[in-house]
Every structure is written in C-alpha cells, then in structure tokens.
CSV table of C-alpha atoms in Angstrom, one decimal:
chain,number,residue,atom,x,y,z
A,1,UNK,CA,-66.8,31.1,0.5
A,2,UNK,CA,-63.2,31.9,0.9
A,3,UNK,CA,-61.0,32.5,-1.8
A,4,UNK,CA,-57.5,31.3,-1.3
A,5,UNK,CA,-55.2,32.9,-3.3
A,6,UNK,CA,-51.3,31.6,-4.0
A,7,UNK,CA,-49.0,34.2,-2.3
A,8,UNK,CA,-47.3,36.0,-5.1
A,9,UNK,CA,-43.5,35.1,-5.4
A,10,UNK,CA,-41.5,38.6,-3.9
A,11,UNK,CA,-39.3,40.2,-6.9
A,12,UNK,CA,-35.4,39.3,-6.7
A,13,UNK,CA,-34.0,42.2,-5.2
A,14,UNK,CA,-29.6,41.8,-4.5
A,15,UNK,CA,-30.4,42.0,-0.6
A,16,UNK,CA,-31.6,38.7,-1.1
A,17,UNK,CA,-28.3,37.4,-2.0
A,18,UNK,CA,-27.7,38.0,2.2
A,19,UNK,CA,-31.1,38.1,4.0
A,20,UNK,CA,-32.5,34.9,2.5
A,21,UNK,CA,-31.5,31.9,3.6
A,22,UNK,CA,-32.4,30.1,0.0
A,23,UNK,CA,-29.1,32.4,-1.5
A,24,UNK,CA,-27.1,33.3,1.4
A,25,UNK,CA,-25.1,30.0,1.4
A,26,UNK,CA,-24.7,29.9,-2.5
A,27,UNK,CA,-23.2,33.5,-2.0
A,28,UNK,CA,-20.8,32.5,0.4
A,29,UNK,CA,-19.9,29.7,-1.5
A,30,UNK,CA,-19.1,31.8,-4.7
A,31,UNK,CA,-17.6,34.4,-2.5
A,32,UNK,CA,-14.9,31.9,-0.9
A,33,UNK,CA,-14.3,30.4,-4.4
A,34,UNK,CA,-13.4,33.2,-6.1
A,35,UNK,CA,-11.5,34.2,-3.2
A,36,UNK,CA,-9.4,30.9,-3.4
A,37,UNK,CA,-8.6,31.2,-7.0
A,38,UNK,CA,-7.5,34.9,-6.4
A,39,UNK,CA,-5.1,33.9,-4.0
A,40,UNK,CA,-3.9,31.1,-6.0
A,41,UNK,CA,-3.5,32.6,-9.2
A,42,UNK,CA,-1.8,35.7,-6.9
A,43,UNK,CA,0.7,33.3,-5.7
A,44,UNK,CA,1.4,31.6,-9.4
A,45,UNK,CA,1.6,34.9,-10.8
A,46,UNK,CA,4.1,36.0,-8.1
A,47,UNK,CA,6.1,32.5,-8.2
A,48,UNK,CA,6.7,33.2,-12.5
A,49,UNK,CA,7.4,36.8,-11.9
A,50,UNK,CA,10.1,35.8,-9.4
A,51,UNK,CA,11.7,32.9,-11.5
A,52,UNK,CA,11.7,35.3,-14.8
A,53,UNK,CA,14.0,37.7,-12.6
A,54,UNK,CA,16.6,35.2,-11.5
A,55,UNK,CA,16.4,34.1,-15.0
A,56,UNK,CA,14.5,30.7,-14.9
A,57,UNK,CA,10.8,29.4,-16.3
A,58,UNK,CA,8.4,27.0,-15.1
A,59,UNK,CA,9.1,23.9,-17.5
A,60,UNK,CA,9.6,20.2,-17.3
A,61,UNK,CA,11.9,19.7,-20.4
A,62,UNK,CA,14.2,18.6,-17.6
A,63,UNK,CA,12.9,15.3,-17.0
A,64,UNK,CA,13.8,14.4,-20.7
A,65,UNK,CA,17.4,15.0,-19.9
A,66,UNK,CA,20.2,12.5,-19.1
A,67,UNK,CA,19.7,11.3,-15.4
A,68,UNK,CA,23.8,10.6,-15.1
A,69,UNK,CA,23.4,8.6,-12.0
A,70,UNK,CA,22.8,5.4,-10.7
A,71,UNK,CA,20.2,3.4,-9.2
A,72,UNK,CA,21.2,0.1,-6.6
A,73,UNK,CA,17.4,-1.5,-6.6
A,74,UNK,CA,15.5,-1.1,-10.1
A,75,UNK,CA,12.2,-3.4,-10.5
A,76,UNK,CA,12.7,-2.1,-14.2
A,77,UNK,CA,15.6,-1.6,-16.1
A,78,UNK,CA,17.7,1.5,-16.4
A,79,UNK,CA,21.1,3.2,-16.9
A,80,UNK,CA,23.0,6.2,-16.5
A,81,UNK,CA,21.6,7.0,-19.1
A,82,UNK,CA,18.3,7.0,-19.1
A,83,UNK,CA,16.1,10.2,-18.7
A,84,UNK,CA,15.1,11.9,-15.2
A,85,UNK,CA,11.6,10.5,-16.3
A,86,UNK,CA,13.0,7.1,-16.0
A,87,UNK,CA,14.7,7.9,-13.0
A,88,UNK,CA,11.3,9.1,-11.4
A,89,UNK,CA,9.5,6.4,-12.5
A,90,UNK,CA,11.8,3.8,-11.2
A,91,UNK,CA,11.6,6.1,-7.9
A,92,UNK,CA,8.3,6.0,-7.9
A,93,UNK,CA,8.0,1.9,-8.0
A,94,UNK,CA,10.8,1.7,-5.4
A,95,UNK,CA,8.0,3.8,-3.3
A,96,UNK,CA,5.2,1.6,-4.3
A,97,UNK,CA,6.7,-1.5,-3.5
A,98,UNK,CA,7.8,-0.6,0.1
A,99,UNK,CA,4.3,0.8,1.0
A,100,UNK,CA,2.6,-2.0,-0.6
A,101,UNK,CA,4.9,-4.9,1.3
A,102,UNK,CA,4.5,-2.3,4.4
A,103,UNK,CA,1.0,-2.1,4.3
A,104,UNK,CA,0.4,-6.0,4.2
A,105,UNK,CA,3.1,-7.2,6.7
A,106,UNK,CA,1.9,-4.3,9.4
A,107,UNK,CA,-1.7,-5.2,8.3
A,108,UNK,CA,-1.3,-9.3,9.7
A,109,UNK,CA,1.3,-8.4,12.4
A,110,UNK,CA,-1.1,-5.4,13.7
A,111,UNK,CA,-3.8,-7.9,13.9
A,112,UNK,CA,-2.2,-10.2,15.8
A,113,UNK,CA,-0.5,-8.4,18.4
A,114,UNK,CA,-4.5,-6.3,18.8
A,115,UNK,CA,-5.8,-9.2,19.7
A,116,UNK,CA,-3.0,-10.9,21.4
A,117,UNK,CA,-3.2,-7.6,23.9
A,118,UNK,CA,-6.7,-9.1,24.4
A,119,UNK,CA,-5.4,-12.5,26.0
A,120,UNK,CA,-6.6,-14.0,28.9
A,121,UNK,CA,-2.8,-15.3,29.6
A,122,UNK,CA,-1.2,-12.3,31.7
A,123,UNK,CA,2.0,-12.8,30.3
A,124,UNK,CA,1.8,-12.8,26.7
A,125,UNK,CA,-0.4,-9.9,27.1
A,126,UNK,CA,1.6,-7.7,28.6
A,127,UNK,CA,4.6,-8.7,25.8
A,128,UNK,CA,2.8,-7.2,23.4
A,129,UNK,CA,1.4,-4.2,25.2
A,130,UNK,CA,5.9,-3.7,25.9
A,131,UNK,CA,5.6,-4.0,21.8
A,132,UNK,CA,3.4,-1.6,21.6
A,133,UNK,CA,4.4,1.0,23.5
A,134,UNK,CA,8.1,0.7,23.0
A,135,UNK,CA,7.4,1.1,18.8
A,136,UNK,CA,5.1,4.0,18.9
A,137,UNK,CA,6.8,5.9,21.8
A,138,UNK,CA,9.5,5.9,19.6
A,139,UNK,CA,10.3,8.7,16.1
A,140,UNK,CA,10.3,6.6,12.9
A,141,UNK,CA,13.2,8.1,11.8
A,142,UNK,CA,15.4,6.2,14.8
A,143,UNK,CA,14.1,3.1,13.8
A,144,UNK,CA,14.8,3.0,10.6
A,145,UNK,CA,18.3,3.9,11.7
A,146,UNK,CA,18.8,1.1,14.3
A,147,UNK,CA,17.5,-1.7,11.9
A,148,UNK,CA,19.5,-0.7,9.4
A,149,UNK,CA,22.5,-0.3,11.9
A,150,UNK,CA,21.8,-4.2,12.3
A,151,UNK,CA,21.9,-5.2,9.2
A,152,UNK,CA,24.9,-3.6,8.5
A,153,UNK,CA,27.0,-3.9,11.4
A,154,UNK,CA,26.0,-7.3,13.1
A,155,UNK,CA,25.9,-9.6,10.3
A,156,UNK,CA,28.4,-11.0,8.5
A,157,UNK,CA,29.8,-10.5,4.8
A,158,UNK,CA,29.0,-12.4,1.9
A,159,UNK,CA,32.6,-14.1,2.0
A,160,UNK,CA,31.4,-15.6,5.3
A,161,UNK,CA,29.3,-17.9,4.1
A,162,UNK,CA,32.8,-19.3,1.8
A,163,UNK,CA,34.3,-22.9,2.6
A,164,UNK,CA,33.2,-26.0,4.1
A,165,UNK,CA,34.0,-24.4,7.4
A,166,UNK,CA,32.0,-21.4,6.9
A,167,UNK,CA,31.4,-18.8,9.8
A,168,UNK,CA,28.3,-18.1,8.5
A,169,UNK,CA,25.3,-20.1,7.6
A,170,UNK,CA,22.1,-19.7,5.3
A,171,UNK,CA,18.4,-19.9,6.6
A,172,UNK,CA,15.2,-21.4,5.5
A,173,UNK,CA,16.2,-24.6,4.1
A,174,UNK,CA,19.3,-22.9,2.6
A,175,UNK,CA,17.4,-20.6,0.7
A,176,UNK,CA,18.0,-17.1,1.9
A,177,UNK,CA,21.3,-15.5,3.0
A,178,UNK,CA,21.6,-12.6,5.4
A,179,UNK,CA,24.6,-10.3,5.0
A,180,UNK,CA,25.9,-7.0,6.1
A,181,UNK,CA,25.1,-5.7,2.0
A,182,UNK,CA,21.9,-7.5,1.0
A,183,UNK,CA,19.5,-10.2,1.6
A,184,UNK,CA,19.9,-13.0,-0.9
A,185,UNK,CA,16.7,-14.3,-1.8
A,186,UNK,CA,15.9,-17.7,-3.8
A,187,UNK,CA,14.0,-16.5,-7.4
A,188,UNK,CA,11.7,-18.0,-9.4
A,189,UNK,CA,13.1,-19.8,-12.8
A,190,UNK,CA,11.5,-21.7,-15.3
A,191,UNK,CA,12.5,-24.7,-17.2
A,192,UNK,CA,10.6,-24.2,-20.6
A,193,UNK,CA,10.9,-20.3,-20.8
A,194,UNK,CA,8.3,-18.9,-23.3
A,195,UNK,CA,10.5,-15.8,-23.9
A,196,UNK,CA,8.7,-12.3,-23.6
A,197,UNK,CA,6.2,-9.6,-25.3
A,198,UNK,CA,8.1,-6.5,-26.0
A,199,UNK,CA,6.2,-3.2,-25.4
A,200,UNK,CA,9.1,-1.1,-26.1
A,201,UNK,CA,10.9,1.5,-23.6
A,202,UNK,CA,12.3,-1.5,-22.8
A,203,UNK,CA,9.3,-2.5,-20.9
A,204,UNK,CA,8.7,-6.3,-21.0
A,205,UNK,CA,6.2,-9.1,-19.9
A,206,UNK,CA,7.2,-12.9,-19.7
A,207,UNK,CA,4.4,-15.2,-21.3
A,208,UNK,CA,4.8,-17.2,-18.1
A,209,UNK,CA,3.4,-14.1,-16.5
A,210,UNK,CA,0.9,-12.9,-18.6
A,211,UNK,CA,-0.9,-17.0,-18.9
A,212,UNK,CA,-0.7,-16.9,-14.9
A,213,UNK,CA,-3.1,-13.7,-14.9
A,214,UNK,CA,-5.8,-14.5,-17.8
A,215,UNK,CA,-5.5,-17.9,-15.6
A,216,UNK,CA,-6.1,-16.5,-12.3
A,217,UNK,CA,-8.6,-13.7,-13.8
A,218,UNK,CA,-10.5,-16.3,-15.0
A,219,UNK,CA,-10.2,-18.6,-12.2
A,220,UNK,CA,-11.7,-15.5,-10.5
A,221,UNK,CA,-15.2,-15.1,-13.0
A,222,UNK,CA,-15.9,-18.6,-13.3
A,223,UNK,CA,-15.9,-18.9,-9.7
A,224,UNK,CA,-18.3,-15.9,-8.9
A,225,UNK,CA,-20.3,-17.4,-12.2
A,226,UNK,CA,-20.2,-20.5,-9.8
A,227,UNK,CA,-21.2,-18.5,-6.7
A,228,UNK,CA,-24.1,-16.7,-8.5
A,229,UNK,CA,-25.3,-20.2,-9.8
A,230,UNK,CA,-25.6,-22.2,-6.1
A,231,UNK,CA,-27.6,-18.7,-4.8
A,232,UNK,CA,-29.9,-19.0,-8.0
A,233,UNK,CA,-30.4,-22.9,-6.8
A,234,UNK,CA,-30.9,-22.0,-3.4
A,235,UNK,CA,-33.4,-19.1,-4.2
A,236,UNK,CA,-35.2,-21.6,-6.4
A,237,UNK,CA,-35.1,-25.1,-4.2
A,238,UNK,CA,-34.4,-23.8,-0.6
A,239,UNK,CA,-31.3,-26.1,-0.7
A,240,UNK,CA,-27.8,-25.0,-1.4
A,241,UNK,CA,-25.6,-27.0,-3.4
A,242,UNK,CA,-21.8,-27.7,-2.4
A,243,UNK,CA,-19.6,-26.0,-4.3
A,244,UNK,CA,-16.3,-25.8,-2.6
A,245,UNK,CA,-14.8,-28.7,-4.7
A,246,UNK,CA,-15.6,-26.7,-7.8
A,247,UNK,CA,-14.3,-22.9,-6.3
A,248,UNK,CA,-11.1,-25.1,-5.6
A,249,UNK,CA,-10.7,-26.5,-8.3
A,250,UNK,CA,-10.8,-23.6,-10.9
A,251,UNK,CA,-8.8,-21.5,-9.0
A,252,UNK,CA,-6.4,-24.4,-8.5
A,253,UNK,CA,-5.8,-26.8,-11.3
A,254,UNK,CA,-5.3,-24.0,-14.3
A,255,UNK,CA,-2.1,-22.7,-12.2
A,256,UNK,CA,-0.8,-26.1,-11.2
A,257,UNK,CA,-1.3,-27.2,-14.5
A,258,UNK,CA,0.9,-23.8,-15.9
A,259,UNK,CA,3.3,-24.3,-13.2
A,260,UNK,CA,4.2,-27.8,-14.0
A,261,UNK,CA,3.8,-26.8,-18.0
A,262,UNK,CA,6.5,-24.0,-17.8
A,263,UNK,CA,8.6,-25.7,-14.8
A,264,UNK,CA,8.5,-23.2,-12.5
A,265,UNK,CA,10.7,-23.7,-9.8
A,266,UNK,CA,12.8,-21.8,-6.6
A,267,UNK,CA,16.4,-20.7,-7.7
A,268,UNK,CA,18.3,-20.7,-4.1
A,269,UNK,CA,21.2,-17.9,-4.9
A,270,UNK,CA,24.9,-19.9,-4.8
A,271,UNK,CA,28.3,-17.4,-3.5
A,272,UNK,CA,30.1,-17.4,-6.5
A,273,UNK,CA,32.9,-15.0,-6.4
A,274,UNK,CA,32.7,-12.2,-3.6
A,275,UNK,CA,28.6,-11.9,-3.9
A,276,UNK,CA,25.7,-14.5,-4.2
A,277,UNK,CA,24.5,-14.8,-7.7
A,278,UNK,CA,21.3,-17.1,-9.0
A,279,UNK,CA,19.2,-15.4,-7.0
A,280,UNK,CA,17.6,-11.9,-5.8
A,281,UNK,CA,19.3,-9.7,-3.9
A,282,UNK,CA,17.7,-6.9,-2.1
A,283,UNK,CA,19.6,-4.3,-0.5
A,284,UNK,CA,19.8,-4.1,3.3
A,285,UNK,CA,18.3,-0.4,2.6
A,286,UNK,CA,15.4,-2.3,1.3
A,287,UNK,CA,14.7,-4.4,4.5
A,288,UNK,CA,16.0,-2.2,6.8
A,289,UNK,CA,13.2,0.6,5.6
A,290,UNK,CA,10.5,-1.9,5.1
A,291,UNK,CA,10.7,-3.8,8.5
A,292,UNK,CA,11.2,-0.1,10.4
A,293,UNK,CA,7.9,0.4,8.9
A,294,UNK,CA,6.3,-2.4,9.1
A,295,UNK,CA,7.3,-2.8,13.1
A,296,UNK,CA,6.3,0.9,13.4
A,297,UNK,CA,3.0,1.1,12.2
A,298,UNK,CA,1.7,-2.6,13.4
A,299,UNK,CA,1.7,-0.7,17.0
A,300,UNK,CA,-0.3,1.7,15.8
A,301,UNK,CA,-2.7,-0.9,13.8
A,302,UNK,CA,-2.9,-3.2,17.0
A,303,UNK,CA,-4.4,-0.5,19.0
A,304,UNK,CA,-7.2,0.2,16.3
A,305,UNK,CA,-7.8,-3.8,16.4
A,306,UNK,CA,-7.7,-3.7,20.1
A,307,UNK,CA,-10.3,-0.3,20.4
A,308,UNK,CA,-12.2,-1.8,17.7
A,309,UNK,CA,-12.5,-5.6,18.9
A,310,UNK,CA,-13.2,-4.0,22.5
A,311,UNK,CA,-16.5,-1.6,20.5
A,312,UNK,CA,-18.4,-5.2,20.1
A,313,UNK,CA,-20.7,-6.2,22.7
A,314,UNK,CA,-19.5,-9.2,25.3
A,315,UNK,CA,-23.0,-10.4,24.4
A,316,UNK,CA,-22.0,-11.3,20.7
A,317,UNK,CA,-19.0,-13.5,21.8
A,318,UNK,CA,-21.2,-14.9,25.0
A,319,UNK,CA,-24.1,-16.3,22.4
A,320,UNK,CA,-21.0,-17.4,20.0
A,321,UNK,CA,-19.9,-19.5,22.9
A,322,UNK,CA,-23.7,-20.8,23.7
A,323,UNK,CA,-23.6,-21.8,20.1
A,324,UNK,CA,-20.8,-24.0,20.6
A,325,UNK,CA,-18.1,-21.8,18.6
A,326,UNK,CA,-14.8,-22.6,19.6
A,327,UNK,CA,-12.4,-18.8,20.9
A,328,UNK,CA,-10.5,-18.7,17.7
A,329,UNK,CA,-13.7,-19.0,15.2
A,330,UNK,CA,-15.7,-16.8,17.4
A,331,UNK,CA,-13.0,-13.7,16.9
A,332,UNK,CA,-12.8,-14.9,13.0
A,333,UNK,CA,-16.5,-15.3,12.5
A,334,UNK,CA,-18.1,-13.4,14.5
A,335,UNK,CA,-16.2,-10.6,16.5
A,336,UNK,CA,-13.3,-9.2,14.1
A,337,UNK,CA,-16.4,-8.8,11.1
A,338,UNK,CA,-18.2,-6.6,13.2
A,339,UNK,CA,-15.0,-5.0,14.9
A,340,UNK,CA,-14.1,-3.9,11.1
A,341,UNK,CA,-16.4,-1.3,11.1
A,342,UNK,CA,-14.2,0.4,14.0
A,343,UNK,CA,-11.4,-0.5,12.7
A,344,UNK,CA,-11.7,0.9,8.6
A,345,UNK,CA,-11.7,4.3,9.0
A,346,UNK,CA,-8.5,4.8,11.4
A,347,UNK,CA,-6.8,2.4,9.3
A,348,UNK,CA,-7.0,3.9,6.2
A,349,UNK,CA,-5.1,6.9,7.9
A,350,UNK,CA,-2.1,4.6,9.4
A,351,UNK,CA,-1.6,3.1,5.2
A,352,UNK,CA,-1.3,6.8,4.3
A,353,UNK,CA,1.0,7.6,7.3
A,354,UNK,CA,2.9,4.6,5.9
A,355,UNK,CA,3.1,5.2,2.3
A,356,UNK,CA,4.2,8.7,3.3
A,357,UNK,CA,6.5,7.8,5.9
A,358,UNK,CA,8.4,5.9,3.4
A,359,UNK,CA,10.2,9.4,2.2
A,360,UNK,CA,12.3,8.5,5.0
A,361,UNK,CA,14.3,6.4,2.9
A,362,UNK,CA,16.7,8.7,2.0
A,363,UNK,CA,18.4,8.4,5.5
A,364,UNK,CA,19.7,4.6,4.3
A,365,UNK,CA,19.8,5.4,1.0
A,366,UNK,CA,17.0,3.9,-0.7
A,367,UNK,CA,16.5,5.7,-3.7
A,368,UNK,CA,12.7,5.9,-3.7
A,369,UNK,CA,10.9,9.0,-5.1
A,370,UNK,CA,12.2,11.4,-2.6
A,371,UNK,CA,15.6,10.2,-3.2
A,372,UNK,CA,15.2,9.9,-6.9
A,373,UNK,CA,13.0,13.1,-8.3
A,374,UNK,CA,13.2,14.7,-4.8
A,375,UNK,CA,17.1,14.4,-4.3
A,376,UNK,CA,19.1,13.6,-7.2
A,377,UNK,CA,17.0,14.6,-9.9
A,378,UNK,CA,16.2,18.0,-8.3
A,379,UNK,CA,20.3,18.5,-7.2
A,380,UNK,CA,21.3,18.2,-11.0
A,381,UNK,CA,18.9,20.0,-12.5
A,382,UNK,CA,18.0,22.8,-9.9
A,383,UNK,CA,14.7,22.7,-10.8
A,384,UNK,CA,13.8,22.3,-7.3
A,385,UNK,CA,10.0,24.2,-7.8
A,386,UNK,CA,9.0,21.7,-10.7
A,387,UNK,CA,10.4,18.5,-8.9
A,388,UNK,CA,8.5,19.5,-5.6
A,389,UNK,CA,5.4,20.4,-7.6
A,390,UNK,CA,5.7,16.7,-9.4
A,391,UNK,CA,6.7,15.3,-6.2
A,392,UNK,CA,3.3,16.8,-4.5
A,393,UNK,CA,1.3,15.6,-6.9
A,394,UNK,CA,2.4,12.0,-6.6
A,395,UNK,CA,2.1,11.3,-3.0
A,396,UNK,CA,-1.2,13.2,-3.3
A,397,UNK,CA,-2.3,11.0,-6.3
A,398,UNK,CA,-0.9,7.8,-4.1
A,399,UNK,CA,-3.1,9.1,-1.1
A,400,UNK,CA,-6.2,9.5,-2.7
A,401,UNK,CA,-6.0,6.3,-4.6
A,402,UNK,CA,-5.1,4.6,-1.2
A,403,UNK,CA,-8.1,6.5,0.6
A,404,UNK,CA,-11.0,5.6,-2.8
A,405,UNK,CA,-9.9,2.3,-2.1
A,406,UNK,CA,-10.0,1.8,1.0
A,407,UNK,CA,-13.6,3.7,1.4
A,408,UNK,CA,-15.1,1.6,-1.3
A,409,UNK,CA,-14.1,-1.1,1.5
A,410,UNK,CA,-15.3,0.5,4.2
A,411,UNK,CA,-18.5,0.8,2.5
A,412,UNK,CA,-19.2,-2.7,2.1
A,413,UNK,CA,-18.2,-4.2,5.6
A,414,UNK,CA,-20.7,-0.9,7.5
A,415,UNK,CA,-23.5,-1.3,8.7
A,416,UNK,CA,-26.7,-1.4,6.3
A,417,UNK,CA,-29.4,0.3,7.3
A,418,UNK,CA,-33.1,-0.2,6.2
C-alpha cells in the first residue's frame, strides 16, 4: 500500500519575495507605493521649504477674508463683502449650473441630430452631418467667442424694446426678451406667498419649495409602492392590473393641487426704466457660454448615438417592423435601449469634457469657479498654490461624482449575464 504523504510547506526565505509568483506582485505593489508616497511627500516637503524662504505658509485663513469684489449672476446672495469662501461657493454654483443645463440640452440635441444622421431622407442627413463636422472641427474657445459676439453686437438694447413703435420686439408669447446685456426671462411668482425657513448664512428655502419636494418625493414612493403592488398581482394571478391612472395621478394631483393652493404663476419681466424688471435676467455671458457648450458637445454626443445605434443588429429593427412597430417606436423601444450600452461609457467622458470645459468662462466673463477662486480670489490674495490646490480638488470632486453616477447607470442598462 502506498503511503501518500502532504508535501511539506518550503520555509519563507526573502528570495521568495521575487521568485514566487504568490509574493512577487504584492512586492511590487508595496514597492511602487512606497515609492509614490516618497515622491509625494518629497515634493510637499520641497513646495513648504520654498514658500518659508520667500516668506509665505500653506494656509487657508484667506478664504475667511473680505472678497471686495463683485459678482453679476449669484443663485445665492452676496456682497462685497462677503468672504472669499462665499465668493467660491457662489463660483462654484455658477459652474454647476452651466454644466448641469449643458449636459441636458447637449444630451436631447445630441440625440437628435445621431439619429437624424441616420435618415433615409438625403437631405436632412447630410444637414446634420455639416452640424457636426463644422462644431467639432472647430476649438471651443472660438465658439464661445462668436456666440457671445452675437449676443452682444447683433441684438438690440433694452431701450429698444421702449414705445408703441418699438424697434424691437419680445418672443414667446411676450415672455422673453433678447438684448445685447441679458436675456429677460419670465419668473415664477406666487399669489399666497408662505414666506421662508431661515437656515442662517443667509441661506433660505421658500415653503412653496420645500411642499413641492416632500410632494414630488412622495409622489415618487407611492408610485414605486404602486409598481411593486401590480408585479405582486401579476406574480400571483398571471394578470397585470392597469395602473397608469393611479402612477398619474399621484404624481399629478398633489402638485396641481399646490400650484393652484399657492397661485403659482409666470411673471413676464416689463421695461421699466433703462432695464427689464419683474423678471429674471441672465447675463448674455450666461447663454453665450451655455449654448457654445451645449452646440459643442451635441456633435460629439451625436456621433456616439450614431456609432452606438449603428452597433445594433438590422435584425432587431427588421423583426420590430414584422411585429408591426411603427420607425419612431422601433428606435424608442427597441433600438436606442440596446444602442445605450454603446453609448454610456463614451458619454460619460463628453459630461466631464463639458463640466470642465466650462473654465472657459472667464473669456466672457462669467464668474464661475475659475473666475471666482481661480481669478479674483487668487489675484487679491496671492495665494495662488492654495487656490489651485482648492480649485483641483473641486473639478476632481465634480468629476468623480459625475463618473459614480453615471456608472451606476451604466450598470443597470448592460447587458446581464447568467
């Protein structure tokens, strides 16, 4: 009989640390790391030793100081006054809501100029494929420029739209007014005001507001309750009850109810004086940066929608048509669901190009975060290494959110495998 023996385990010996593959990669690992932080804590070491000899330190007491300047477009208030901190902050919305408004308008006009490029009639097709190439073939930068350029040298003054005989007219319903300084824009108002909740900093939240979310919010759970329900039914029975009226009218009835409750209504802004007041007026800065981008980056989106529509099969919209599905619900329902898993992963790249691209502002004077903590902020103070470290972080904070976002997406419309 044959005795089989374990084979002993071979005593560490620090050769092993190279020669065996079970601890060679964990040694390169550590090996790199340590490494890294050598030449990182080299390079903070040197970067304090340098500012100690020209007679500065590495602080942020700065951005507790007295900003001193002023801001044209604030989503919240502020002064003169009011810290650097504020300053940034106020920067730093001014940022967000640019790539935010970007990323939606470029999203929808991306998608429809992809797919348009996709058109059986020769002529609209090659429209947008002359949209396409004329946007991207182009620098950003020059863009911005020549839309703002428009805005400011083509139309008229607020003064022109003075007098019966007025040389200038307002759009959409006489709602919105396009001048050489801003876009007017009709705001909401309210009839029965509920005042505000005060969180101090002079930070503030209308009642209005704050009903319309835990409305909406809840609209939202009770309709996924609702969702959750019919599946259980259907499980159970085999059948599937109808539940649209009920999905419609949660998510329906609470705000029209709180709409007609509060009065909300459109405030169209009125020239009174030299300027249009009654309204919201948005600096041509604004929409000058915001439609650059949005123009800019749709070219690039409508080529992802185009490579990604053109990854599906012919055989997916050929059985769609069998079926009897009509061109516009097959690329809804069947084509663009599919093409999104093409499409997620290069897009997420074009809302970071965008959100980053949005620095540019600074050549029409938007004061976003580069013009804010980057430019005025970092001139006063000349604390140019902390305001570029601060300003780093952001945009890398902003990226990362944007990509976690996005991926969590991504991860729901791939491809499950068994």
């Amino acid at each position: 009989m044959t005795d089989i023996r374990a084979t002993a385990t071979p005593p560490f010996r620090l050769s092993m640390l190279v020669n065996d593959r079970r601890y060679r990669s964990l040694t390169f690992q550590v090996i790199v790391f340590i490494l890294v932080m050598a030449a990182a804590w080299w390079l903070i070491d040197n970067t304090i030793r340098n500012l100690a000899l020209m007679g500065k330190s590495f602080d942020f007491g700065f951005l507790f100081q007295r900003a001193g300047y002023d801001i044209s477009q604030t989503p919240i208030p502020y002064t003169a006054d009011d810290t650097h901190l504020r300053a940034s902050v106020v920067g730093l919305l001014n940022t967000l809501i640019v790539a935010v408004l970007g990323c939606i308008a470029a999203t929808v006009l991306g998608v429809i100029v992809g797919v348009a490029r996709l058109s059986r009639n020769w002529l609209f097709a090659r429209l947008m494929t002359v949209f396409v190439e004329i946007f991207r073939n182009m620098p950003l930068l020059l863009w911005i420029l020549i839309v703002y350029a428009v805005f400011t040298e083509i139309l008229p003054p607020p003064n022109a739209f003075r007098g019966d005989e007025a040389s200038a007219g307002m759009i959409l319903f006489d709602n919105v007014a396009l001048t050489n300084r801003y876009t007017a824009l009709p705001t909401l108002a309210m009839t029965n005001d509920p005042g505000s909740l005060d969180l101090g900093a002079r930070i503030t939240f209308n009642w209005a507001t704050i009903a319309f979310v835990v409305v909406l919010v809840g609209g939202w759970i009770v309709r996924r309750m609702i969702r959750a329900w019919a599946q259980d039914v259907q499980d159970r029975t085999g059948d599937r009850p109808v539940t649209w009226w009920k999905t419609l009218a949660v998510m329906t009835l609470p705000s029209l109810f709180l709409i007609w409750f509060f009065g909300l209504h459109l405030e169209a802004p009125s020239l009174q004086g030299f300027n249009f007041t009654g309204g919201l007026n948005v600096s041509n800065s604004l929409v000058a940066l915001w439609l650059a981008l949005t123009l800019y980056t749709a070219a690039f989106i409508a080529e992802i929608v185009r490579a990604g529509i053109l990854a599906v099969s012919r055989g997916q919209s050929e059985a769609a048509f069998a079926l009897g599905l009509r061109p516009n619900r097959t690329m809804s329902l069947v084509i663009l669901p599919q093409a999104l898993r093409v499409i997620i992963p290069p897009l997420i790249s074009q809302y970071l190009n965008l959100t980053k691209n949005s620095s540019l502002a600074i050549a029409v004077g938007y004061m976003d975060l580069r013009g804010t903590l980057g430019g005025t902020t970092l001139n006063q103070t000349g604390r140019e290494l902390e305001a570029i470290v601060l300003m780093m972080l952001t945009y890398l904070v902003l990226s990362l959110i944007i990509s976690a976002g996005m991926n969590v997406f991504n991860a729901r419309v791939k491809l499950k495998e068994r």
